[in-house]
Amino acid sequence: MIVEQRTYDFHPGTIPKFMQLYESTGARDLQARILGNLLGYYVSEIGPLNQTVHLWGYATLDDRTTRRAALMKEQVWRDFLGQVVPMLQGQESKILLPTAFSPNLGQ
């Protein structure tokens, strides 16, 4: 399994609106259904502020590519992005590989 860590930097004060849109537009349910393995979704409290960090598990990089391409084909997702992209200041994606003793190795 690989883990993708996605970090989004928001303009101050916009995370509550983002979360409201994520829930009310169906984007959260769609993303969960297509990407599948949400390991965690967090909001920063100490350190860099105005961030969300989420972790998604995938079987392989090809699995990730296939699932993310399927997500981008969905009109609900594209409409959601159109509303939230102006709230963003930046984003970062990291691919994390588990160590031999990682508890998530078998997932």
XYZ file of C-alpha atoms in Angstrom:
107
model
C 0.000 0.000 0.000
C 1.044 3.575 -0.627
C -0.313 6.627 1.171
C -0.915 9.970 -0.452
C -0.706 12.962 1.875
C -2.531 15.951 0.447
C -2.064 19.323 2.152
C -4.120 22.348 1.159
C -3.349 25.912 2.277
C -6.486 28.065 2.476
C -6.992 31.787 2.615
C -7.685 32.722 6.263
C -11.293 32.183 7.280
C -12.312 30.030 4.317
C -12.034 26.515 5.786
C -15.544 26.589 7.340
C -17.050 27.466 3.929
C -14.925 24.780 2.274
C -16.172 22.152 4.744
C -19.769 23.260 4.235
C -19.407 22.909 0.452
C -17.548 19.591 0.775
C -20.517 18.158 2.679
C -23.486 19.862 0.997
C -22.479 19.389 -2.670
C -21.971 15.638 -2.396
C -18.236 16.017 -3.057
C -17.247 14.261 0.172
C -19.412 11.220 -0.510
C -18.273 11.068 -4.131
C -14.610 11.324 -3.190
C -14.971 8.646 -0.519
C -16.765 6.317 -2.944
C -14.250 6.699 -5.782
C -10.956 7.042 -3.890
C -12.043 4.508 -1.305
C -9.502 4.365 1.483
C -9.557 7.574 3.528
C -7.055 7.151 6.361
C -7.628 10.549 7.938
C -8.795 14.111 7.278
C -7.408 16.845 9.529
C -7.381 20.597 10.086
C -4.211 22.246 11.413
C -4.295 23.675 14.935
C -0.621 24.351 15.725
C 2.134 25.199 13.247
C 1.085 26.349 9.776
C -2.567 27.371 10.089
C -5.432 27.407 7.597
C -4.538 23.950 6.328
C -6.314 20.692 5.733
C -4.304 17.493 5.528
C -5.766 14.248 4.326
C -4.311 10.801 3.862
C -5.553 8.346 1.233
C -4.408 4.736 0.886
C -3.948 3.100 -2.509
C -2.796 -0.349 -3.549
C -0.310 1.096 -6.064
C 0.520 4.301 -7.925
C -1.488 2.962 -10.873
C -4.488 2.449 -8.554
C -4.142 6.069 -7.422
C -3.918 7.331 -11.006
C -6.994 5.354 -12.076
C -9.096 6.454 -9.098
C -8.138 10.126 -9.338
C -8.874 10.135 -13.100
C -12.309 8.652 -12.397
C -12.966 11.353 -9.799
C -12.073 14.118 -12.267
C -14.635 12.762 -14.767
C -17.477 13.441 -12.330
C -19.388 16.687 -12.882
C -20.168 16.989 -9.163
C -16.437 16.998 -8.427
C -15.599 19.506 -11.167
C -18.372 21.832 -9.979
C -17.085 21.545 -6.413
C -13.545 22.383 -7.518
C -14.820 25.443 -9.341
C -16.229 26.733 -6.061
C -13.282 25.925 -3.801
C -10.176 26.576 -5.898
C -10.450 30.351 -5.271
C -10.212 29.598 -1.529
C -6.802 27.944 -1.942
C -3.392 29.543 -1.625
C -1.475 26.361 -2.382
C -1.410 22.607 -2.232
C 1.095 19.807 -1.853
C 0.852 16.096 -2.537
C 3.307 13.533 -1.165
C 3.465 9.806 -1.799
C 4.480 7.926 1.335
C 5.756 4.356 1.272
C 5.243 2.207 4.370
C 8.143 0.812 6.327
C 8.300 -2.912 7.010
C 6.847 -2.313 10.504
C 4.092 0.123 9.485
C 0.716 -0.894 10.967
C -0.962 -0.068 7.628
C 1.325 -2.356 5.598
C -1.317 -5.055 5.165
C -4.133 -2.749 4.021
